[in-house]
PDB file of C-alpha atoms and ligand atoms in Angstrom:
ATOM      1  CA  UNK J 122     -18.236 -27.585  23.968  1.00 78.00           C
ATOM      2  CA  UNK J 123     -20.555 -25.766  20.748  1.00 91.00           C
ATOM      3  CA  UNK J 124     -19.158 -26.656  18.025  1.00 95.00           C
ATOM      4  CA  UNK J 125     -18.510 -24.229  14.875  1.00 97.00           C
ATOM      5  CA  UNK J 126     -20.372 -24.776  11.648  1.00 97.00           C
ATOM      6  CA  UNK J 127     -19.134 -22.163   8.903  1.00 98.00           C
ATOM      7  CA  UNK J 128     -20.386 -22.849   5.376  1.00 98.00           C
ATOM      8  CA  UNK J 129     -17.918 -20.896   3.073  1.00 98.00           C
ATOM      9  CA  UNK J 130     -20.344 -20.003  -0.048  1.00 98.00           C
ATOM     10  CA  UNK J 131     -17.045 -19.132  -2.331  1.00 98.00           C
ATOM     11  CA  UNK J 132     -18.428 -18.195  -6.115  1.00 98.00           C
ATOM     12  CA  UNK J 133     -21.819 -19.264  -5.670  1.00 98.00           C
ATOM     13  CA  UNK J 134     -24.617 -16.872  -5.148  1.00 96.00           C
ATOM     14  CA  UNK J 135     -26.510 -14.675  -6.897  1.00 98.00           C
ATOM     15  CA  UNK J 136     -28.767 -12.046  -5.085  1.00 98.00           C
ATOM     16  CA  UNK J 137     -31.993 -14.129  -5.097  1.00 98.00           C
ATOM     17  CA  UNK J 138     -30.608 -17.538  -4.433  1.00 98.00           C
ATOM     18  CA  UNK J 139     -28.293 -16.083  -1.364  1.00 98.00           C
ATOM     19  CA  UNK J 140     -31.144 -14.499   0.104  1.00 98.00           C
ATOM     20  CA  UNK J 141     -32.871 -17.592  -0.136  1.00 98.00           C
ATOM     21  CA  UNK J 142     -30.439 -19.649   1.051  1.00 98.00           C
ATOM     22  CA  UNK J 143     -29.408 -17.231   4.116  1.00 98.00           C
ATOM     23  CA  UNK J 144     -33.619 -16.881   4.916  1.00 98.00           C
ATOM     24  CA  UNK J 145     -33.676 -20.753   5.216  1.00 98.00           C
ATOM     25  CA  UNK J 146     -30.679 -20.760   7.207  1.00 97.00           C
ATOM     26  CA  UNK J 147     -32.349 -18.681   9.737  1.00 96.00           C
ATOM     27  CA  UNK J 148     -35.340 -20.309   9.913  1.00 95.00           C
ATOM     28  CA  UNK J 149     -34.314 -23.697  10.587  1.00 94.00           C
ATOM     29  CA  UNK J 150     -30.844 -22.989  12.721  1.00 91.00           C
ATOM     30  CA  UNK J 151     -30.430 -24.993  15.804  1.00 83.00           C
ATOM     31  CA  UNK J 152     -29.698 -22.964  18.865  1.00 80.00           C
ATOM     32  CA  UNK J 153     -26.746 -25.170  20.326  1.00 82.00           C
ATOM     33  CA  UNK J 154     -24.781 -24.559  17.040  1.00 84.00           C
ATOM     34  CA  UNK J 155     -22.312 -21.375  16.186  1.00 93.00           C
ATOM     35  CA  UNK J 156     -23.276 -21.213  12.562  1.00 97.00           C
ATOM     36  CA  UNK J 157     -21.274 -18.560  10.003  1.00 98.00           C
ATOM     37  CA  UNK J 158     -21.855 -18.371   6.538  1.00 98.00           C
ATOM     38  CA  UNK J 159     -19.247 -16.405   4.171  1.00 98.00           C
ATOM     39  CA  UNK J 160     -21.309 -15.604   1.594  1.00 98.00           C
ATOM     40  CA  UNK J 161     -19.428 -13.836  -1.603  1.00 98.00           C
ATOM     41  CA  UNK J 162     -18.460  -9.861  -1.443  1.00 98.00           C
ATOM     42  CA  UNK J 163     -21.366  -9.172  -3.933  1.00 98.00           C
ATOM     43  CA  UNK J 164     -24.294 -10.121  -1.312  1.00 98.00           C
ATOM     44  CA  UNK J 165     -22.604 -10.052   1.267  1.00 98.00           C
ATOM     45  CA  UNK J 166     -24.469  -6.931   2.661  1.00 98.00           C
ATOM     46  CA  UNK J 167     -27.771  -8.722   1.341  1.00 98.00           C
ATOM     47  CA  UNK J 168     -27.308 -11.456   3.492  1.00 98.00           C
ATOM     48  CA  UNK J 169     -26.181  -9.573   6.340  1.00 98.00           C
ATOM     49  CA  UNK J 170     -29.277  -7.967   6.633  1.00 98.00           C
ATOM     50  CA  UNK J 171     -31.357 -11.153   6.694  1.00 98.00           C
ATOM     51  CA  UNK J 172     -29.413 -12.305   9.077  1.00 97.00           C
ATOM     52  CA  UNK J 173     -29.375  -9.362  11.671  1.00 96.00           C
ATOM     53  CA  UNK J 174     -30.667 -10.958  14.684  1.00 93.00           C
ATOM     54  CA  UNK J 175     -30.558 -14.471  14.344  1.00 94.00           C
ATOM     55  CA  UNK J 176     -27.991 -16.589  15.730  1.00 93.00           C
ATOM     56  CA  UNK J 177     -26.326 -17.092  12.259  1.00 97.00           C
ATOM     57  CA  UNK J 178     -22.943 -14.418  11.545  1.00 98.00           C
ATOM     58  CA  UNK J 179     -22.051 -13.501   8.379  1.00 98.00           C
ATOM     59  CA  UNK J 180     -17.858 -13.220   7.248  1.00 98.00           C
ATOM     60  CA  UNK J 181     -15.812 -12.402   3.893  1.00 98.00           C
ATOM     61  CA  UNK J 182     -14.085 -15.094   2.005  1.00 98.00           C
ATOM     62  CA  UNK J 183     -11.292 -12.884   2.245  1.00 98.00           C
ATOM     63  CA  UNK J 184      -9.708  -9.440   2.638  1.00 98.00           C
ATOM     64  CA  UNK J 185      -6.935  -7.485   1.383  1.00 98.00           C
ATOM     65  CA  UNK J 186      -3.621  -6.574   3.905  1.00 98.00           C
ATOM     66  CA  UNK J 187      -4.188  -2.917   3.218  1.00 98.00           C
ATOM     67  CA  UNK J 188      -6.967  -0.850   4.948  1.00 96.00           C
ATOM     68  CA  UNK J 189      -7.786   1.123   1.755  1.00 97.00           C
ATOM     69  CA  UNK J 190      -6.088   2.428  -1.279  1.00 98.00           C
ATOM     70  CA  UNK J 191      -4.968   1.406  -5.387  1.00 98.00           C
ATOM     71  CA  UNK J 192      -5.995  -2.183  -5.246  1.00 98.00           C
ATOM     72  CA  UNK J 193      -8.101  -2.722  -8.107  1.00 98.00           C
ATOM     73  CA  UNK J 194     -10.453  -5.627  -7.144  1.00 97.00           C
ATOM     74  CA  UNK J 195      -9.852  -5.976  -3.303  1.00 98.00           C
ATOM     75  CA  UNK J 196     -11.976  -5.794  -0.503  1.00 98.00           C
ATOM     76  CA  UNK J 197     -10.522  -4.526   2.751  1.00 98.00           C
ATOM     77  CA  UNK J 198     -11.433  -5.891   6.317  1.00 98.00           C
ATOM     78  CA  UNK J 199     -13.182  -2.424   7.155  1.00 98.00           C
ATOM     79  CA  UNK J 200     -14.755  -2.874   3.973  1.00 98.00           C
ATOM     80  CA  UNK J 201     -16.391  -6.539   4.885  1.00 98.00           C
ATOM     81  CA  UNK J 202     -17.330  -4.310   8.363  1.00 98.00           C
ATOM     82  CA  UNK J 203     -18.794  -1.923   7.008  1.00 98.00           C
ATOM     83  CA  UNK J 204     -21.067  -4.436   4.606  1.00 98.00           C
ATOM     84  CA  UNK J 205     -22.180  -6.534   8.361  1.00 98.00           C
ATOM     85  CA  UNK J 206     -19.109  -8.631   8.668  1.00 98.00           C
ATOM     86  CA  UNK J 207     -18.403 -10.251  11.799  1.00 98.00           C
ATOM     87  CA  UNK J 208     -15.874 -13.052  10.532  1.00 98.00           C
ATOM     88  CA  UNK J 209     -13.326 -13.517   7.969  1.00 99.00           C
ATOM     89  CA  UNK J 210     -12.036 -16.883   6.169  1.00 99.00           C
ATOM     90  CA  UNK J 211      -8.248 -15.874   5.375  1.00 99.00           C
ATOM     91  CA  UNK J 212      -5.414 -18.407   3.373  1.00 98.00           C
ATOM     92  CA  UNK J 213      -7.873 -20.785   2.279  1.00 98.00           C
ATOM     93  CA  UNK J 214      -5.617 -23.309  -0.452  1.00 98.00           C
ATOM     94  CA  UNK J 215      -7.904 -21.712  -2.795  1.00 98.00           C
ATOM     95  CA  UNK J 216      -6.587 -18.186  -2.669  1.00 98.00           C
ATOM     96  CA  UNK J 217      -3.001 -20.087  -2.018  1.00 98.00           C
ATOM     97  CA  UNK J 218      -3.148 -21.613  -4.770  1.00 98.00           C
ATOM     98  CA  UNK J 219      -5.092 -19.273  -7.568  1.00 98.00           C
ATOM     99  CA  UNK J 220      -3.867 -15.763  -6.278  1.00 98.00           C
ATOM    100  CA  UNK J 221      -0.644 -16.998  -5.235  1.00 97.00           C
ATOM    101  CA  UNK J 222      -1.156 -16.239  -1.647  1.00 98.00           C
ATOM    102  CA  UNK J 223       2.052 -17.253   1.023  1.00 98.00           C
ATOM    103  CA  UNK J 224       1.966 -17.717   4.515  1.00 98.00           C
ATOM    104  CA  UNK J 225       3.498 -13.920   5.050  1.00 98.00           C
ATOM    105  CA  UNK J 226       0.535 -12.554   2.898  1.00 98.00           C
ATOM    106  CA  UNK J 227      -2.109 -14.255   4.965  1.00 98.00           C
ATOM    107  CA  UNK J 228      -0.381 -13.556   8.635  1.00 98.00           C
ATOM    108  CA  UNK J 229      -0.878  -9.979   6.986  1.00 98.00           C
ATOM    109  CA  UNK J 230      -4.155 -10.708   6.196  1.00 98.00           C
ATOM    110  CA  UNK J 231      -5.038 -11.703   9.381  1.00 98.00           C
ATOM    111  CA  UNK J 232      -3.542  -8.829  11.566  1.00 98.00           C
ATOM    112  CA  UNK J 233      -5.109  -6.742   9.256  1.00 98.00           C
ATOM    113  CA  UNK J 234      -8.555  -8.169  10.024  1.00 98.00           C
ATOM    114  CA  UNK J 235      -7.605  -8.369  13.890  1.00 98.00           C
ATOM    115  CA  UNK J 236      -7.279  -4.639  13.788  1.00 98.00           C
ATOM    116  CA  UNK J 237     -10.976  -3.912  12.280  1.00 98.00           C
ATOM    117  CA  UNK J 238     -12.352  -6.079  14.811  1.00 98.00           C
ATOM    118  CA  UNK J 239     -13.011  -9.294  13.020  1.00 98.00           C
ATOM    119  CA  UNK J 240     -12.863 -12.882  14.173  1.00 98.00           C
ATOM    120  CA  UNK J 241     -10.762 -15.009  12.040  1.00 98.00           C
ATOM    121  CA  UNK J 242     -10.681 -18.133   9.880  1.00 98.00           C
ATOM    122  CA  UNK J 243      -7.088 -19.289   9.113  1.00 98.00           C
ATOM    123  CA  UNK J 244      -6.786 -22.299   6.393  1.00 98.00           C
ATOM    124  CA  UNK J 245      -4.105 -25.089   6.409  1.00 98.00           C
ATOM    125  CA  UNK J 246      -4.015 -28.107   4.716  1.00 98.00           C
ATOM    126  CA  UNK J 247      -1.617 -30.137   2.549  1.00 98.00           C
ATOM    127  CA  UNK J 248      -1.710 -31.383  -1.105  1.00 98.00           C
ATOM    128  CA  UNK J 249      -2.388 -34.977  -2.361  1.00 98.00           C
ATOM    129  CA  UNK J 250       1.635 -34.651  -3.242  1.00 98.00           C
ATOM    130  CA  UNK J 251       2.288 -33.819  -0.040  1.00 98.00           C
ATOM    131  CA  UNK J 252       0.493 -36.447   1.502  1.00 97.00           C
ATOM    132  CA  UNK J 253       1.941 -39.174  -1.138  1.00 97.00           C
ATOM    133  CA  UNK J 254       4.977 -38.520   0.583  1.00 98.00           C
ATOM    134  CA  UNK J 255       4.192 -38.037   3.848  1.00 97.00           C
ATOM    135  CA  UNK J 256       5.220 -34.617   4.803  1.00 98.00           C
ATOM    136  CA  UNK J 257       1.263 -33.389   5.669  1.00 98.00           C
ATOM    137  CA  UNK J 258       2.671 -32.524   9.348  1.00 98.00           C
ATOM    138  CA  UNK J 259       5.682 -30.878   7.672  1.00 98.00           C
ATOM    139  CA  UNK J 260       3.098 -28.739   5.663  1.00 98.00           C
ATOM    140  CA  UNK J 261       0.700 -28.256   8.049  1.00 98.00           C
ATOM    141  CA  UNK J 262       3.141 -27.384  10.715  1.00 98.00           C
ATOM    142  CA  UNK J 263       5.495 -24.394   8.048  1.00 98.00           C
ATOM    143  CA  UNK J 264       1.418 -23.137   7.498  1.00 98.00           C
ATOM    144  CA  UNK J 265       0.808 -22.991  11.099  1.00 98.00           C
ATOM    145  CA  UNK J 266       4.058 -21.335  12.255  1.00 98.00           C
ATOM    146  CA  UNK J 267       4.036 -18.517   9.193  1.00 98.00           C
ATOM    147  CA  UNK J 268       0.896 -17.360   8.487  1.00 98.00           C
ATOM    148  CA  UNK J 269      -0.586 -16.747  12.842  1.00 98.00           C
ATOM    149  CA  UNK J 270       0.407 -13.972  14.019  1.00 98.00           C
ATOM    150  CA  UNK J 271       2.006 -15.249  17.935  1.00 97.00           C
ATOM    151  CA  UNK J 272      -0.924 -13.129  19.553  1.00 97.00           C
ATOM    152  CA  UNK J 273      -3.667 -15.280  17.021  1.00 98.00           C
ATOM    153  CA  UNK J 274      -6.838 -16.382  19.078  1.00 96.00           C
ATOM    154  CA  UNK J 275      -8.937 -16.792  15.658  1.00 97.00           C
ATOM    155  CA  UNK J 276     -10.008 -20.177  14.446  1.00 98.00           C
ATOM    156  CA  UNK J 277      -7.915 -22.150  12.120  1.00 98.00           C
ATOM    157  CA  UNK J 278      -9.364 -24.703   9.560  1.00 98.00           C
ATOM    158  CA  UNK J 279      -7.243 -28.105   8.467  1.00 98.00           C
ATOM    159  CA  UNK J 280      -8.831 -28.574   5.143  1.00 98.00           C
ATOM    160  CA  UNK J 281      -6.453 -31.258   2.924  1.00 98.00           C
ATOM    161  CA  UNK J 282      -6.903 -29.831  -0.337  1.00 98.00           C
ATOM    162  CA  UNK J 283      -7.309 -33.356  -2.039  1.00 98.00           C
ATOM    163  CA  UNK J 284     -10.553 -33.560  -0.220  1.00 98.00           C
ATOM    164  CA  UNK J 285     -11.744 -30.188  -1.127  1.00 98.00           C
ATOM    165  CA  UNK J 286     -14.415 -30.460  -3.391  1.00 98.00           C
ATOM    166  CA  UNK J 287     -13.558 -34.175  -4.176  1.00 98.00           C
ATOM    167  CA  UNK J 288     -15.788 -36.187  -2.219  1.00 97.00           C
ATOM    168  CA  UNK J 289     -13.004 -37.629  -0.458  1.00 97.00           C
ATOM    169  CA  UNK J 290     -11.982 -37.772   3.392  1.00 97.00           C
ATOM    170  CA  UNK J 291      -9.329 -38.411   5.340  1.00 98.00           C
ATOM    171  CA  UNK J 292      -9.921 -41.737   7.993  1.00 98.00           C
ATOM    172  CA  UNK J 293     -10.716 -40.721  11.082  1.00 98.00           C
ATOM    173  CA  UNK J 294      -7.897 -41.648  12.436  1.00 98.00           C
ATOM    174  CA  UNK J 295      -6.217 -39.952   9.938  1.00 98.00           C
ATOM    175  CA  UNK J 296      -8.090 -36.188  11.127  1.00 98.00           C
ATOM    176  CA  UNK J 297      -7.423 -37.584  14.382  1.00 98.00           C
ATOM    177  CA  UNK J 298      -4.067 -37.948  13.974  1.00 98.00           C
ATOM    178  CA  UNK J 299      -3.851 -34.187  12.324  1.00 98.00           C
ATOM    179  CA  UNK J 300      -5.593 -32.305  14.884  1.00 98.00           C
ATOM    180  CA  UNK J 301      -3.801 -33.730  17.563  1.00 98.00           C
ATOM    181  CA  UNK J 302      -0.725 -32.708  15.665  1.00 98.00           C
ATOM    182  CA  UNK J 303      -2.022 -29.076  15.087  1.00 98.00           C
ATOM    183  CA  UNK J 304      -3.223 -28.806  18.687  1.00 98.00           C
ATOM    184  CA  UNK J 305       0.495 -29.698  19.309  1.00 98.00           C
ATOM    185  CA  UNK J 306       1.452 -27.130  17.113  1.00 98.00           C
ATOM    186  CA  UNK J 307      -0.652 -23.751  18.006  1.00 98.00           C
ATOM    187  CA  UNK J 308       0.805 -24.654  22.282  1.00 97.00           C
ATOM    188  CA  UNK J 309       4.444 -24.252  20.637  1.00 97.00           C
ATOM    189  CA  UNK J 310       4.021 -21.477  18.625  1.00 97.00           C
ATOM    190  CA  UNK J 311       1.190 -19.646  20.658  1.00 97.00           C
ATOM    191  CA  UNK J 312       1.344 -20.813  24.468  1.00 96.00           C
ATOM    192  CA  UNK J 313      -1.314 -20.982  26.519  1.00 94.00           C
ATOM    193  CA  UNK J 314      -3.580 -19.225  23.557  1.00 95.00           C
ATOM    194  CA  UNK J 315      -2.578 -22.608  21.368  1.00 96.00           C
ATOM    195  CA  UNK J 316      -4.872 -24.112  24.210  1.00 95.00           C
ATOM    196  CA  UNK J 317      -7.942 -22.015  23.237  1.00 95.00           C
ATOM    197  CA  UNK J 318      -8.140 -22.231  19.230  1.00 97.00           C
ATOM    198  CA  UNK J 319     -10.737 -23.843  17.980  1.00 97.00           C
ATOM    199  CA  UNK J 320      -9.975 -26.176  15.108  1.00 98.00           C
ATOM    200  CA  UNK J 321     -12.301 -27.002  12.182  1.00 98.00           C
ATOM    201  CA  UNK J 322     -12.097 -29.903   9.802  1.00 98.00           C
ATOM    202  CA  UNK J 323     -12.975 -29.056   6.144  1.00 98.00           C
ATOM    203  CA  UNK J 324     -13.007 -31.027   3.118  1.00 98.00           C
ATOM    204  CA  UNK J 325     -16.485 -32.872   1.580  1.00 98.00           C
ATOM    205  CA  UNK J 326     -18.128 -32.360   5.385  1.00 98.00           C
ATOM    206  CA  UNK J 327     -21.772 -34.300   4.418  1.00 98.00           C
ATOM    207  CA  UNK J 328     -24.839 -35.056   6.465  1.00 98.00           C
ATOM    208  CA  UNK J 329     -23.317 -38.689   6.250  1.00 98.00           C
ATOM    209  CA  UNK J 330     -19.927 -37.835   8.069  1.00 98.00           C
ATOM    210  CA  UNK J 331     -20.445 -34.589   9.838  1.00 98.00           C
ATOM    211  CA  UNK J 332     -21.389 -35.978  13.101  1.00 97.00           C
ATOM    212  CA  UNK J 333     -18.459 -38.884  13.135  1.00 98.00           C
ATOM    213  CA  UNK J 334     -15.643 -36.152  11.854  1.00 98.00           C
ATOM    214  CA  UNK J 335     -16.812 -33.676  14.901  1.00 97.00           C
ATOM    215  CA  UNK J 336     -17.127 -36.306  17.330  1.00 97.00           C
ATOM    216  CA  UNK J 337     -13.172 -37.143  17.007  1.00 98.00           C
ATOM    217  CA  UNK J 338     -10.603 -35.199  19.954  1.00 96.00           C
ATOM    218  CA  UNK J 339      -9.295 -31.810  18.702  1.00 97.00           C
ATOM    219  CA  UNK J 340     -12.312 -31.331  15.910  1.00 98.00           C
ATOM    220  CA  UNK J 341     -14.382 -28.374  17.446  1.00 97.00           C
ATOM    221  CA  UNK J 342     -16.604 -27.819  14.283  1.00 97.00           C
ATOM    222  CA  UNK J 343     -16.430 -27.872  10.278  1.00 98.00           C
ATOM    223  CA  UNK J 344     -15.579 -25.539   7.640  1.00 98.00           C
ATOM    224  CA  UNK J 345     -18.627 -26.571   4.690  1.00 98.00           C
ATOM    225  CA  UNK J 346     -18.152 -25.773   1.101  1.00 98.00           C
ATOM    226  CA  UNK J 347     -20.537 -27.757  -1.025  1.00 98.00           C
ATOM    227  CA  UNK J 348     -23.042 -28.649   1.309  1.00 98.00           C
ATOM    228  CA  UNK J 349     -23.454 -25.321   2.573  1.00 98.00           C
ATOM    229  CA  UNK J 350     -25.406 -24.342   0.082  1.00 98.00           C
ATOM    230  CA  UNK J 351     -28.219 -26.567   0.202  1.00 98.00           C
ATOM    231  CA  UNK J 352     -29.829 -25.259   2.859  1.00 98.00           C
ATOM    232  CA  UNK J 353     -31.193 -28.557   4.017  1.00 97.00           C
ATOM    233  CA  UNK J 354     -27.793 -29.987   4.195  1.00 98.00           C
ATOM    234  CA  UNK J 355     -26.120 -27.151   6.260  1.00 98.00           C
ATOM    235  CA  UNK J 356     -28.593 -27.573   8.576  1.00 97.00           C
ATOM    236  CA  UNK J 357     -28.660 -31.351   8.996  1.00 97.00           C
ATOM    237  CA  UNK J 358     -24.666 -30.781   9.990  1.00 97.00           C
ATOM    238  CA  UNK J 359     -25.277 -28.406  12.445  1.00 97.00           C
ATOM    239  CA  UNK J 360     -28.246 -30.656  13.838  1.00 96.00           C
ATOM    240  CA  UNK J 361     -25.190 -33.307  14.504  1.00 96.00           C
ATOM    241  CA  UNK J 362     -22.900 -30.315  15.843  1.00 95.00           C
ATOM    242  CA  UNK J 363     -25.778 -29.265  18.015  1.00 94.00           C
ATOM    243  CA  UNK J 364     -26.748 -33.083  19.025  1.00 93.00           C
ATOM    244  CA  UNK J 365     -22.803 -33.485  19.833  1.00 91.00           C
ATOM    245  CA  UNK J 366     -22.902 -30.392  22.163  1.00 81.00           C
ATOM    246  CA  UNK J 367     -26.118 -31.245  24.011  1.00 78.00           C
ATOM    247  CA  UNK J 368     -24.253 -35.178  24.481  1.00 74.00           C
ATOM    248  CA  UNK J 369     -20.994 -33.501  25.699  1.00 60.00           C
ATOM    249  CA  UNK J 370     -20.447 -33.152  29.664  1.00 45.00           C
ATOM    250  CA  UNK J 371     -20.035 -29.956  31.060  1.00 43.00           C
ATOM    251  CA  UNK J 372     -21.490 -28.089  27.951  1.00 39.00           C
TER     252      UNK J 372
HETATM  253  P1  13P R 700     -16.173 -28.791   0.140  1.00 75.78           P
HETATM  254  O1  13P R 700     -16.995 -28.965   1.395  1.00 75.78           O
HETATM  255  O2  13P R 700     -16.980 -28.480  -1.068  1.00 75.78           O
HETATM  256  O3  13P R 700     -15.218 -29.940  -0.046  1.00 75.78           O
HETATM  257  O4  13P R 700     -15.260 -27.483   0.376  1.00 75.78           O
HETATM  258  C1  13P R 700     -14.526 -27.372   1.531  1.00 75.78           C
HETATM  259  C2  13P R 700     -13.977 -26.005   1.596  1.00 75.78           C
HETATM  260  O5  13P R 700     -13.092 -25.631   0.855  1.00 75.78           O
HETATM  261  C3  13P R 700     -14.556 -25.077   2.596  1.00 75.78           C
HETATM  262  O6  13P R 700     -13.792 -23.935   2.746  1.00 75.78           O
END
């Protein structure tokens, strides 16, 4: 199995530094890695263009539900097309939680993006509260069931959002334990589809963990924020994503 390596860039990035950023990527990508990198809406055409031929795709950090029309602000899927968009990160807890984004809103999102042609990124995860009390599967599993579409064959992401930025991880057995659940999950709601879905851990992915959190059942990649944009350190995780594919049987 190749594992998935997608650094989300978020609000980080002006011209110079992304193109920087996107020209080491290319230079120093593995080839047994998928790599994405969702760079923001600003450069996104930028980066694109450096990357137009390497192995390295380039997706939106989000896109609107609507196609075109009076949405001050938004970008629409055709939009992040039309600017060299392959992939699209949609319902990441950030947008949940800042722009007030529900499950409904993001199945939207992703039909939406289905229908322009672009692969998917759909982002679960539950809060510290949550966790406290023990209802991350609870969570997880309401995120899972309302915001794929039943004909979804994107990727989805389980990023916890207390390890978002925070330095903090789950145990393994803890992802373990979560991915098995999702994987559980996507068969009920999706059938033999639930099968196919690749499912990324995010949350403070490192160059110390990244090969340990991929190695565990059910992990088929990671979703970077921080450490995607030192070049150096996206690169040294998909190293151990491209070192785990080369050690797994059957390829
Ligand atoms: P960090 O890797 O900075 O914790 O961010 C994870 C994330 O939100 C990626 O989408």
């Amino acid at each position: 199995m190749r594992h998935l390596i997608a650094g989300n860039w978020k609000m980080n990035g002006l011209a110079a530094e992304a193109a920087a950023l996107a020209e080491a990527v290319a230079q120093g990508c593995p080839v047994e890695a998928d790599l994405l990198v969702f760079p923001p809406a600003t450069v996104l055409t930028l980066v694109a263009r450096i990357l137009a031929g390497t192995p390295v795709a380039v997706g939106g950090q989000d896109c609107h539900t609507d196609g075109s029309g009076a949405h001050t602000g938004d970008v629409s899927a055709s939009m992040l097309r039309d600017a060299g968009a392959t992939w699209v990160i949609l319902g990441h807890s950030e947008r949940r939680a800042e722009h007030h984004e529900t499950d409904d809103i993001v199945r939207q999102k992703v039909n939406a993006a289905v229908a322009c042609g672009l692969n998917t990124i759909v982002c679960v995860g539950e809060t510290a509260e949550h966790r406290r009390e023990g209802r991350q599967a609870e969570i997880v599993g309401w995120q899972i069931a309302g915001s794929l579409p039943k004909d979804f064959t994107g990727v989805l992401a389980y990023e916890p959002v207390w390890a978002i930025g925070t330095g903090r991880t789950p145990t393994e057995a803890e992802v373990e334990e979560m991915h098995g659940f999702i994987r559980g999950e996507l068969r009920r709601e999706l059938g033999v589809n639930g099968e196919k879905v690749c499912i990324l851990y995010g949350g403070s992915v490192k160059p110390s963990n990244a090969a340990a959190l991929m190695a565990l059942p059910d992990v088929g990649g990671a979703l970077v924020g921080g450490a995607s944009l030192v070049a150096a350190d996206f690169l040294s995780i998909a190293r151990a994503a491209a070192a785990l594919s080369n050690g797994s049987a059957g390829g």
